[in-house]
Amino acid sequence: MLVDAGGFFPEQADYEDAAWFLMDGMKLLGTDAVGMGEKELRYGRSFLLANLKRTQLPMVCANITDKTTKKPLVAPWLVKKVGAVKVGVFGLMSDKVDTGPSRDSLAVSEPTAAATKAVAALKKQGATVIVLLSQLGKVESEDLVTAVDGIDAVIVGRNVPLLQKGRMIKNTVACYGGEQGQYLGRTLLTLSPARKMVSGENETFILGPEVGEKAEILALVKSFEDSFNDKLRKIEKERVAKQAAGSSSESGLEADHFLGAEVCGRCHTSEMAQWKTTSHARAWETLVDNKVDARPDCIPCHVVGYQQAGGWKTADDAAKLGDVQCENCHGMGTEHDSYPTQARRITAETCMTCHNSTTSPSFDFAIYQPHVVHSPVANLPPLPVNPNKKAKMLEMGKGQ
Ligand code: HEC
Ligand code: HEC
Ligand code: HEC
Ligand code: HEC
């Protein structure tokens, strides 16, 4: 069986799309059951219920009900036949959390009592193996399986530290979550002829590139990234429009501001021609090609003067202010007269506002600088090759 402890909705406002995308992805992977926690209620109950209906993702939680009807919000548990074995799966969330925008209509009951009831009900339905998908946290989950008999395995979620190997807690095998879907736990239960657990073990694996991609998932990721990027672009535009409306009395630009490379190129033709051969002149294109050009966490180092005077405000500025240009290194064009005149005054600090230990781990000023000056030495030794660089940067763009 493939199960998930829940707690996978993203932290940010405006990221609803990532939530439905993850639900689609789990369904596509054939997830047999998924738990739920307060994160899944972040965007309200209607959002969750509508997407459960749409995706048919089997979400379970045995201790959340509608306050008025007293009915469970989602299925409390399910029974699934795996070979000849009936496996019962139920979920639990914490009763000490804020249940989000729908908090007034929802009640979360005390987990131990709910678990006792769920185990009895599942046994009655013929389940001989019982699995708990817990959003209680580490200590609370461990306490619960110690107090309630009959749970064979628990998938422990909600801010749990990653433990590579699960462990036995009384008679229950515990598996610990890990962060951001980067790990997969494997729990093996050995059953008696009566199909009851005699022993169990668990281990967690890192999902590295060697695992490979599933074509359908890849297609889903792509369609998600396209539409998500469009949406963020719209939100950003609205934000800027609001800002502009709020400051309509502003009478133009501050004294010092960015001008854009086109202006510099009118006089400095040879520097311009050389700059065009560097990857700095393609930095904006890199974001567009990878469909991350509306992400406020990606734009600043790939454009000129992000949200500063005369600098980048919206994607409409791409032609003028996209890419890492002259002024990223030399400073605002209006300060031209006071640019220092002795050679070699751009220091490593200027570069390292962008080339930091995350974005450019192999950065070394002495090696990189000769590649950007405008009369580069012939036959420069090549830059350090870092084959994972691009993948790593794009990975940054996916984290939530
Ligand atoms: C109207 C023509 C013109 C424009 C436009 C112009 N520059 Fe210059 N720039 C010059 C001249 C002429 C000098 C040499 C000044 C001197 O020697 O005192 C110079 C000097 C410089 C220097 C110092 C070179 C040195 O070693 O002395 C830098 C750096 C520079 N410009 C960058 C820029 C950038 C960046 C822009 C665009 C924001 C820009 N320039 C726009 C004409 C221009
Ligand atoms: C405003 C941010 C920013 C600043 C400042 C900056 N860079 Fe970059 N640099 C980038 C980005 C972004 C790229 C990648 C461009 C792409 O391929 O999309 C890059 C790429 C490079 C590359 C090419 C690396 C390769 O493997 O192809 C070199 C070399 C480089 N920078 C050197 C420098 C040096 C030296 C300085 C300082 C004098 C500097 N950069 C300042 C953002 C910056
Ligand atoms: C702090 C500045 C900074 C931020 C923020 C930033 N980048 Fe970059 N990016 C760089 C620098 C610097 C390089 C070049 C690194 C090098 O070659 O050493 C780069 C290179 C890249 C490359 C590789 C280009 C190539 O083909 O070699 C990609 C892709 C990329 N960035 C995407 C992103 C994405 C996606 C985000 C947002 C999650 C992002 N960047 C945010 C500074 C930044
Ligand atoms: C990645 C950083 C970077 C970018 C981008 C950049 N320069 Fe430079 N530029 C330098 C460095 C480094 C020097 C060498 C002198 C120094 O250290 O100040 C230099 C020197 C110059 C000089 C002095 C004369 C010369 O050719 O050495 C001029 C003029 C100049 N740049 C103009 C420009 C213009 C115009 C652009 C945009 C088309 C540009 N630079 C883009 C880093 C940069």
Coordinates of C-alpha atoms and ligand atoms in Angstrom, one line a residue:
M1 CA 0.0 0.0 0.0
L2 CA 1.1 3.6 -0.6
V3 CA 0.0 5.9 2.2
D4 CA 0.8 9.5 3.2
A5 CA 0.5 11.0 6.7
G6 CA -1.0 14.2 5.4
G7 CA 0.1 17.7 6.3
F8 CA 1.2 18.5 2.7
F9 CA -0.7 21.7 2.0
P10 CA 1.8 24.6 1.4
E11 CA 2.4 27.3 4.0
Q12 CA 1.8 30.4 1.9
A13 CA -1.3 32.3 1.0
D14 CA -2.0 32.3 -2.8
Y15 CA -0.6 28.8 -3.1
E16 CA -3.9 27.0 -3.4
D17 CA -2.8 25.8 -6.8
A18 CA 0.1 23.9 -5.3
A19 CA -2.4 22.1 -3.0
W20 CA -4.6 20.8 -5.7
F21 CA -1.6 20.0 -7.8
L22 CA -0.2 17.8 -4.9
M23 CA -3.6 16.1 -4.6
D24 CA -3.7 15.3 -8.3
G25 CA -0.1 14.0 -8.0
M26 CA -0.9 11.7 -5.1
K27 CA -3.9 10.4 -6.8
L28 CA -1.9 9.7 -10.0
L29 CA 0.7 7.9 -7.9
G30 CA -2.0 5.5 -6.7
T31 CA -2.0 6.7 -3.1
D32 CA -4.3 4.3 -1.1
A33 CA -5.0 6.6 1.8
V34 CA -3.8 10.0 3.1
G35 CA -4.2 11.6 6.5
M36 CA -5.1 15.2 7.2
G37 CA -4.0 17.9 9.6
E38 CA -4.6 21.6 10.1
K39 CA -2.6 22.5 7.0
E40 CA -5.2 20.8 4.8
L41 CA -7.8 23.3 6.3
R42 CA -5.7 26.4 5.6
Y43 CA -7.8 27.4 2.5
G44 CA -11.1 26.5 4.2
R45 CA -13.2 23.3 4.3
S46 CA -15.0 23.9 0.9
F47 CA -11.7 24.1 -0.9
L48 CA -10.5 20.8 0.6
L49 CA -13.8 19.0 0.1
A50 CA -14.2 20.2 -3.5
N51 CA -10.7 19.0 -4.4
L52 CA -11.2 15.7 -2.6
K53 CA -14.3 15.2 -4.7
R54 CA -12.6 16.2 -7.9
T55 CA -9.5 14.0 -7.4
Q56 CA -11.2 11.2 -5.5
L57 CA -8.1 11.1 -3.2
P58 CA -9.0 8.9 -0.2
M59 CA -8.4 11.2 2.8
V60 CA -9.1 9.9 6.3
C61 CA -9.5 11.5 9.7
A62 CA -11.3 9.9 12.6
N63 CA -11.6 12.9 14.9
I64 CA -12.9 15.9 12.9
T65 CA -16.6 16.5 12.6
D66 CA -19.0 19.3 11.5
K67 CA -20.2 21.1 14.6
T68 CA -23.8 21.3 13.6
T69 CA -24.5 17.9 11.9
K70 CA -21.9 16.0 14.0
K71 CA -21.0 14.1 10.8
P72 CA -17.3 13.4 10.0
L73 CA -15.8 16.0 7.7
V74 CA -14.0 13.3 5.6
A75 CA -14.1 9.5 5.9
P76 CA -12.9 8.5 9.3
W77 CA -11.2 5.3 8.0
L78 CA -11.2 2.9 5.2
V79 CA -10.5 -0.8 4.7
K80 CA -8.4 -2.0 1.7
K81 CA -7.8 -5.5 0.6
V82 CA -4.1 -6.1 -0.1
G83 CA -3.8 -9.7 -1.5
A84 CA -5.7 -11.7 1.0
V85 CA -5.3 -9.3 3.9
K86 CA -7.8 -6.6 4.9
V87 CA -5.9 -3.5 6.0
G88 CA -7.7 -0.8 8.0
V89 CA -6.4 2.7 7.8
F90 CA -7.5 5.7 9.9
G91 CA -6.3 9.2 10.4
L92 CA -6.0 11.5 13.4
M93 CA -5.2 15.2 13.8
S94 CA -4.4 17.3 16.9
D95 CA -7.2 18.7 18.9
K96 CA -5.0 21.6 20.0
V97 CA -4.6 23.4 16.6
D98 CA -6.3 26.2 14.7
T99 CA -8.4 24.7 12.0
G100 CA -8.2 27.8 9.8
P101 CA -10.9 29.9 8.1
S102 CA -13.7 27.3 8.8
R103 CA -12.8 26.9 12.5
D104 CA -16.3 28.0 13.7
S105 CA -18.0 25.1 11.9
L106 CA -15.5 22.3 12.8
A107 CA -14.9 20.3 16.0
V108 CA -11.8 18.2 16.6
S109 CA -12.2 15.5 19.3
E110 CA -9.7 14.1 21.7
P111 CA -7.5 11.6 19.7
T112 CA -7.2 8.7 22.2
A113 CA -10.9 8.1 22.4
A114 CA -11.3 8.5 18.7
A115 CA -8.5 6.0 18.1
T116 CA -10.0 3.4 20.4
K117 CA -13.3 3.7 18.5
A118 CA -11.6 3.5 15.1
V119 CA -9.6 0.4 16.0
A120 CA -12.8 -1.4 17.2
A121 CA -14.8 -0.4 14.2
L122 CA -12.0 -1.5 11.8
K123 CA -11.7 -4.9 13.5
K124 CA -15.4 -5.3 13.2
Q125 CA -15.1 -4.8 9.5
G126 CA -12.6 -7.6 9.3
A127 CA -9.3 -5.7 9.2
T128 CA -6.5 -7.7 10.7
V129 CA -3.8 -5.1 10.1
I130 CA -4.4 -1.5 11.3
V131 CA -2.5 1.6 10.2
L132 CA -2.7 5.1 11.7
L133 CA -1.9 8.2 9.6
S134 CA -1.0 10.6 12.3
Q135 CA -0.9 14.4 12.2
L136 CA -0.4 14.6 16.0
G137 CA 3.4 15.2 16.1
K138 CA 6.1 12.9 17.2
V139 CA 5.6 12.7 21.0
E140 CA 1.8 12.7 20.8
S141 CA 1.8 9.9 18.2
E142 CA 4.2 7.8 20.2
D143 CA 2.1 8.3 23.4
L144 CA -1.1 7.4 21.5
V145 CA 0.1 4.1 20.1
T146 CA 1.4 3.2 23.6
A147 CA -2.0 3.9 25.1
V148 CA -4.2 2.4 22.4
D149 CA -3.8 -1.3 21.5
G150 CA -4.2 -2.8 18.1
I151 CA -2.4 -0.3 15.9
D152 CA 0.2 -2.2 13.9
A153 CA 1.9 0.7 12.1
V154 CA 1.9 4.5 12.5
I155 CA 3.1 7.0 9.9
V156 CA 4.1 9.9 12.1
G157 CA 3.6 13.3 10.6
R158 CA 3.6 17.1 11.6
N159 CA 7.0 18.7 12.2
V160 CA 8.7 15.4 12.9
P161 CA 12.4 15.0 12.7
L162 CA 13.6 12.7 10.0
L163 CA 14.7 9.3 11.3
Q164 CA 16.2 7.1 8.7
K165 CA 15.1 4.0 10.5
G166 CA 11.7 3.6 12.1
R167 CA 11.3 1.8 15.4
M168 CA 9.0 -0.3 17.5
I169 CA 6.9 1.5 20.1
K170 CA 5.4 -1.2 22.2
N171 CA 3.7 -3.3 19.5
T172 CA 3.6 -0.6 16.8
V173 CA 6.1 0.0 14.0
A174 CA 6.6 3.8 13.7
C175 CA 7.7 5.5 10.5
Y176 CA 8.8 9.2 10.6
G177 CA 7.9 11.7 7.9
G178 CA 10.7 13.8 6.7
E179 CA 10.5 17.1 4.7
Q180 CA 8.9 18.1 1.5
G181 CA 8.3 14.7 -0.1
Q182 CA 12.0 14.1 -0.5
Y183 CA 11.8 10.7 1.3
L184 CA 9.9 7.5 1.0
G185 CA 9.4 5.2 4.0
R186 CA 9.1 1.4 3.5
T187 CA 7.4 -0.5 6.2
L188 CA 7.4 -4.3 6.0
L189 CA 5.0 -6.3 8.2
T190 CA 5.4 -10.0 8.7
L191 CA 2.0 -11.7 9.3
S192 CA 0.9 -14.9 11.0
P193 CA -1.4 -17.4 9.2
A194 CA -4.2 -15.6 10.9
R195 CA -3.0 -12.5 9.0
K196 CA -2.0 -10.7 12.2
M197 CA 1.3 -8.9 12.6
V198 CA 4.2 -10.8 14.2
S199 CA 7.0 -8.4 13.4
G200 CA 7.6 -5.3 11.5
E201 CA 10.4 -3.0 10.3
N202 CA 10.7 0.3 8.6
E203 CA 13.4 2.2 6.7
T204 CA 13.4 5.6 5.0
F205 CA 14.9 6.3 1.5
I206 CA 16.0 9.5 -0.1
L207 CA 14.3 10.0 -3.4
G208 CA 17.3 10.9 -5.6
P209 CA 17.6 11.3 -9.4
E210 CA 18.3 7.5 -9.7
V211 CA 14.6 6.8 -8.9
G212 CA 13.6 8.2 -12.3
E213 CA 10.6 10.1 -13.5
K214 CA 7.1 9.0 -14.2
A215 CA 5.9 10.5 -17.5
E216 CA 2.4 11.3 -16.3
I217 CA 3.8 13.1 -13.2
L218 CA 6.3 15.0 -15.3
A219 CA 3.4 16.2 -17.5
L220 CA 1.4 17.2 -14.5
V221 CA 4.3 19.1 -13.0
K222 CA 4.8 21.0 -16.3
S223 CA 1.1 22.0 -16.6
F224 CA 1.1 23.1 -13.0
E225 CA 4.3 25.2 -13.3
D226 CA 2.9 27.0 -16.4
S227 CA -0.4 28.0 -14.8
F228 CA 1.1 28.7 -11.4
N229 CA 3.7 31.1 -12.9
D230 CA 0.9 32.9 -14.8
K231 CA -1.1 33.3 -11.7
L232 CA 1.7 34.7 -9.6
R233 CA 2.4 37.1 -12.5
K234 CA -1.1 38.4 -12.2
I235 CA -1.0 38.7 -8.5
E236 CA 2.3 40.6 -8.7
K237 CA 0.8 43.0 -11.3
E238 CA -2.2 43.7 -9.1
R239 CA 0.1 44.4 -6.2
V240 CA 2.1 46.9 -8.2
A241 CA -1.1 48.5 -9.6
K242 CA -2.3 48.9 -6.1
Q243 CA 1.0 50.4 -5.0
A244 CA 1.0 52.8 -7.9
A245 CA -2.6 53.9 -7.1
G246 CA -1.6 54.5 -3.5
S247 CA 1.3 56.8 -4.5
S248 CA -0.2 58.8 -7.4
S249 CA 1.1 62.0 -5.9
E250 CA 4.7 60.8 -6.5
S251 CA 6.2 63.2 -9.0
G252 CA 8.5 60.8 -11.0
L253 CA 11.8 59.2 -10.1
E254 CA 14.1 59.8 -7.2
A255 CA 17.3 61.6 -8.0
D256 CA 19.4 58.5 -8.4
H257 CA 18.0 55.7 -10.4
F258 CA 18.7 52.9 -12.9
L259 CA 18.7 53.6 -16.6
G260 CA 19.1 50.2 -18.3
A261 CA 21.9 48.9 -20.5
E262 CA 20.6 50.4 -23.7
V263 CA 21.7 53.8 -22.5
C264 CA 25.2 52.7 -21.6
G265 CA 25.6 51.0 -24.9
R266 CA 25.2 54.2 -26.9
C267 CA 28.7 55.2 -25.8
H268 CA 30.3 52.0 -24.6
T269 CA 29.9 49.9 -27.7
S270 CA 32.8 47.5 -27.1
E271 CA 31.8 46.8 -23.5
M272 CA 28.3 46.3 -24.6
A273 CA 29.3 43.8 -27.4
Q274 CA 31.4 41.8 -24.9
W275 CA 28.7 41.8 -22.2
K276 CA 26.3 40.3 -24.7
T277 CA 28.5 37.3 -25.0
T278 CA 28.2 36.5 -21.2
S279 CA 25.5 34.5 -19.6
H280 CA 24.6 37.7 -17.6
A281 CA 22.9 38.9 -20.8
R282 CA 20.7 35.8 -20.7
A283 CA 19.8 35.7 -17.0
W284 CA 16.2 36.8 -17.6
E285 CA 15.7 34.3 -20.4
T286 CA 16.8 31.6 -18.0
L287 CA 13.9 32.4 -15.8
V288 CA 11.4 32.6 -18.7
D289 CA 12.7 29.3 -20.2
N290 CA 12.2 27.6 -16.9
K291 CA 8.8 29.1 -16.2
V292 CA 9.8 30.8 -13.0
D293 CA 9.8 34.4 -14.3
A294 CA 6.9 35.4 -12.0
R295 CA 8.5 34.2 -8.8
P296 CA 9.5 37.1 -6.5
D297 CA 12.1 34.8 -4.9
C298 CA 13.8 34.2 -8.3
I299 CA 13.6 37.6 -10.1
P300 CA 15.9 39.9 -8.0
C301 CA 19.3 38.5 -9.0
H302 CA 18.2 37.9 -12.7
V303 CA 17.2 41.6 -13.4
V304 CA 18.3 45.2 -12.7
G305 CA 17.3 47.0 -9.5
Y306 CA 14.4 44.9 -8.4
Q307 CA 11.8 47.2 -6.8
Q308 CA 14.3 50.1 -6.6
A309 CA 14.2 53.5 -8.1
G310 CA 14.0 53.2 -11.9
G311 CA 14.5 49.4 -11.6
W312 CA 12.4 46.4 -12.2
K313 CA 8.8 46.6 -11.2
T314 CA 6.9 44.1 -13.4
A315 CA 7.4 41.8 -16.4
D316 CA 6.6 44.8 -18.6
D317 CA 10.2 46.0 -17.8
A318 CA 11.8 42.8 -19.2
A319 CA 13.1 44.3 -22.4
K320 CA 14.7 47.3 -20.6
L321 CA 15.7 45.8 -17.3
G322 CA 15.8 42.1 -17.7
D323 CA 19.1 40.3 -17.3
V324 CA 22.2 41.1 -15.1
Q325 CA 23.3 44.4 -16.8
C326 CA 26.0 47.0 -16.5
E327 CA 24.3 48.8 -13.5
N328 CA 24.2 45.5 -11.5
C329 CA 28.0 45.8 -11.2
H330 CA 28.7 49.4 -11.8
G331 CA 25.9 51.0 -9.9
M332 CA 23.0 53.4 -10.9
G333 CA 23.6 55.2 -14.2
T334 CA 22.7 58.6 -12.7
E335 CA 25.8 58.2 -10.6
H336 CA 28.0 57.8 -13.7
D337 CA 30.1 60.9 -13.0
S338 CA 31.2 59.6 -9.7
Y339 CA 32.0 56.0 -11.0
P340 CA 35.6 55.5 -9.7
T341 CA 38.2 55.7 -12.5
Q342 CA 41.1 53.6 -11.4
A343 CA 41.1 50.0 -12.8
R344 CA 39.8 47.0 -10.8
R345 CA 37.6 48.5 -8.3
I346 CA 34.7 46.2 -8.5
T347 CA 35.3 43.8 -5.7
A348 CA 34.1 40.3 -4.8
E349 CA 31.4 41.8 -2.6
T350 CA 29.5 43.2 -5.6
C351 CA 29.3 39.8 -7.2
M352 CA 28.5 38.0 -4.0
T353 CA 25.2 39.8 -3.5
C354 CA 24.1 37.3 -6.2
H355 CA 26.8 34.7 -6.2
N356 CA 26.3 33.4 -2.7
S357 CA 27.0 30.0 -1.2
T358 CA 23.6 28.7 -2.3
T359 CA 23.3 30.1 -5.9
S360 CA 27.0 29.8 -6.8
P361 CA 28.9 27.5 -4.4
S362 CA 32.0 27.3 -6.6
F363 CA 32.3 31.1 -6.9
D364 CA 35.8 32.4 -6.7
F365 CA 36.4 36.0 -7.6
A366 CA 39.8 35.4 -9.0
I367 CA 38.5 32.8 -11.4
Y368 CA 35.2 34.4 -12.3
Q369 CA 36.3 38.0 -12.7
P370 CA 38.3 37.6 -15.9
H371 CA 35.2 36.2 -17.5
V372 CA 33.2 39.4 -17.1
V373 CA 35.7 42.2 -17.7
H374 CA 35.3 43.7 -21.1
S375 CA 38.6 42.8 -22.6
P376 CA 38.9 39.3 -21.4
V377 CA 42.2 37.4 -21.6
A378 CA 42.4 34.9 -24.4
N379 CA 42.3 31.2 -23.5
L380 CA 40.9 31.6 -20.0
P381 CA 40.8 28.4 -18.0
P382 CA 37.2 27.2 -18.0
L383 CA 35.0 27.9 -15.1
P384 CA 34.5 25.1 -12.5
V385 CA 31.9 22.7 -13.9
N386 CA 29.0 22.0 -11.6
P387 CA 26.6 19.7 -13.4
N388 CA 23.9 19.9 -10.7
K389 CA 23.8 23.7 -10.7
K390 CA 20.8 24.2 -12.9
A391 CA 18.8 21.4 -11.4
K392 CA 19.6 22.7 -7.9
M393 CA 18.5 26.3 -8.7
L394 CA 15.2 24.9 -10.2
E395 CA 14.8 22.7 -7.2
M396 CA 14.9 25.9 -5.0
G397 CA 12.0 27.1 -7.1
K398 CA 9.9 24.2 -6.1
G399 CA 10.4 24.1 -2.4
Q400 CA 7.5 25.3 -0.3
Ligands
HEC1 C1 27.1 59.8 -23.3 C2 28.0 58.7 -23.3 C3 28.1 57.7 -22.1 C4 27.0 57.1 -21.6 C5 25.6 57.1 -22.0 C6 27.6 56.2 -20.5 N1 28.9 56.5 -20.4 FE1 30.2 55.6 -19.2 N2 31.7 56.8 -19.7 C7 31.6 57.7 -20.8 C8 32.9 58.3 -20.9 C9 33.2 59.4 -22.0 C10 33.7 57.8 -19.9 C11 35.1 58.2 -19.6 C12 35.0 59.3 -18.5 C13 36.3 59.7 -18.0 O1 37.3 59.2 -18.5 O2 36.3 60.6 -17.2 C14 32.9 56.9 -19.2 C15 33.3 56.1 -18.1 C16 32.7 55.0 -17.6 C17 33.3 54.1 -16.6 C18 34.6 54.2 -16.0 C19 35.6 53.7 -16.9 C20 37.0 54.0 -16.4 O3 37.7 53.1 -16.2 O4 37.3 55.2 -16.3 C21 32.3 53.1 -16.4 C22 32.5 51.9 -15.5 C23 31.2 53.5 -17.2 N3 31.4 54.6 -17.9 C24 30.0 52.7 -17.2 C25 28.9 53.2 -17.8 C26 27.6 52.7 -17.6 C27 27.3 51.5 -16.7 C28 26.7 53.4 -18.3 C29 25.2 53.2 -18.3 C30 24.5 53.4 -17.1 C31 27.4 54.4 -19.0 N4 28.7 54.3 -18.6 C32 26.9 55.4 -19.8 C33 30.5 57.8 -21.6 C34 29.3 57.4 -21.4
HEC2 C1 22.6 40.9 -10.0 C2 23.1 39.6 -9.7 C3 24.5 39.3 -10.1 C4 25.7 40.0 -9.9 C5 25.9 41.3 -9.2 C6 26.8 39.3 -10.5 N1 26.3 38.1 -11.1 FE1 27.3 36.8 -12.2 N2 25.6 35.7 -12.6 C7 24.3 36.1 -12.2 C8 23.4 35.2 -12.7 C9 21.9 35.2 -12.5 C10 24.1 34.3 -13.6 C11 23.5 33.2 -14.4 C12 23.0 33.7 -15.7 C13 22.2 32.7 -16.5 O1 22.9 31.8 -17.1 O2 21.0 32.7 -16.5 C14 25.5 34.7 -13.5 C15 26.5 34.0 -14.1 C16 27.9 34.4 -14.0 C17 28.9 33.7 -14.7 C18 28.8 32.6 -15.7 C19 28.9 31.3 -15.0 C20 28.8 30.1 -15.9 O3 29.1 29.0 -15.4 O4 28.5 30.3 -17.1 C21 30.1 34.4 -14.3 C22 31.5 34.0 -14.8 C23 29.7 35.4 -13.4 N3 28.4 35.4 -13.3 C24 30.6 36.2 -12.8 C25 30.3 37.3 -12.0 C26 31.3 38.3 -11.4 C27 32.7 38.1 -11.5 C28 30.5 39.2 -10.8 C29 31.0 40.4 -10.1 C30 32.0 41.3 -10.8 C31 29.1 38.9 -11.0 N4 29.0 37.7 -11.7 C32 28.1 39.6 -10.5 C33 24.0 37.1 -11.3 C34 24.9 38.1 -10.9
HEC3 C1 20.7 35.5 -4.6 C2 20.6 35.6 -6.1 C3 19.8 34.6 -6.9 C4 18.5 34.3 -6.7 C5 17.6 34.7 -5.6 C6 18.2 33.3 -7.7 N1 19.3 33.1 -8.5 FE1 19.4 31.9 -10.2 N2 21.4 32.3 -10.3 C7 22.1 33.2 -9.5 C8 23.5 33.1 -9.9 C9 24.6 33.9 -9.2 C10 23.6 32.1 -10.9 C11 24.9 31.7 -11.6 C12 25.6 30.7 -10.7 C13 27.0 30.3 -11.2 O1 27.1 30.0 -12.4 O2 27.9 30.1 -10.4 C14 22.3 31.6 -11.1 C15 22.0 30.7 -12.1 C16 20.7 30.1 -12.3 C17 20.4 29.1 -13.2 C18 21.4 28.4 -14.1 C19 21.5 29.0 -15.4 C20 22.4 28.0 -16.3 O3 21.8 27.7 -17.3 O4 23.5 27.8 -15.9 C21 19.1 28.8 -13.1 C22 18.2 27.8 -13.9 C23 18.5 29.7 -12.1 N3 19.6 30.5 -11.6 C24 17.2 29.8 -11.7 C25 16.8 30.4 -10.6 C26 15.5 30.2 -9.9 C27 14.5 29.2 -10.4 C28 15.5 31.0 -8.8 C29 14.3 31.1 -7.8 C30 14.1 29.9 -7.1 C31 16.7 31.7 -8.8 N4 17.5 31.4 -9.8 C32 17.0 32.7 -7.8 C33 21.6 34.0 -8.6 C34 20.3 33.9 -8.0
HEC4 C1 29.4 41.3 -13.9 C2 29.8 42.6 -13.7 C3 29.8 43.6 -14.8 C4 28.9 43.9 -15.7 C5 27.5 43.2 -15.8 C6 29.4 44.9 -16.5 N1 30.6 45.3 -16.1 FE1 31.7 46.8 -16.9 N2 33.3 46.2 -15.7 C7 33.2 45.2 -14.8 C8 34.6 45.0 -14.2 C9 34.9 43.9 -13.2 C10 35.4 45.9 -14.9 C11 36.9 46.1 -14.7 C12 37.2 47.3 -13.9 C13 36.7 47.2 -12.5 O1 37.0 46.3 -11.8 O2 36.0 48.2 -12.2 C14 34.6 46.7 -15.8 C15 35.0 47.8 -16.5 C16 34.2 48.6 -17.3 C17 34.6 49.8 -18.0 C18 35.9 50.4 -17.9 C19 36.6 50.2 -19.2 C20 36.8 48.7 -19.6 O3 36.3 48.3 -20.6 O4 37.5 48.0 -18.8 C21 33.5 50.3 -18.6 C22 33.4 51.5 -19.5 C23 32.4 49.3 -18.4 N3 32.8 48.3 -17.5 C24 31.1 49.5 -18.9 C25 30.1 48.5 -18.8 C26 29.0 48.5 -19.6 C27 28.5 49.5 -20.5 C28 28.3 47.4 -19.2 C29 27.0 46.9 -19.8 C30 26.9 46.7 -21.2 C31 29.1 46.7 -18.2 N4 30.2 47.4 -18.0 C32 28.7 45.5 -17.6 C33 32.1 44.5 -14.4 C34 30.9 44.5 -15.1

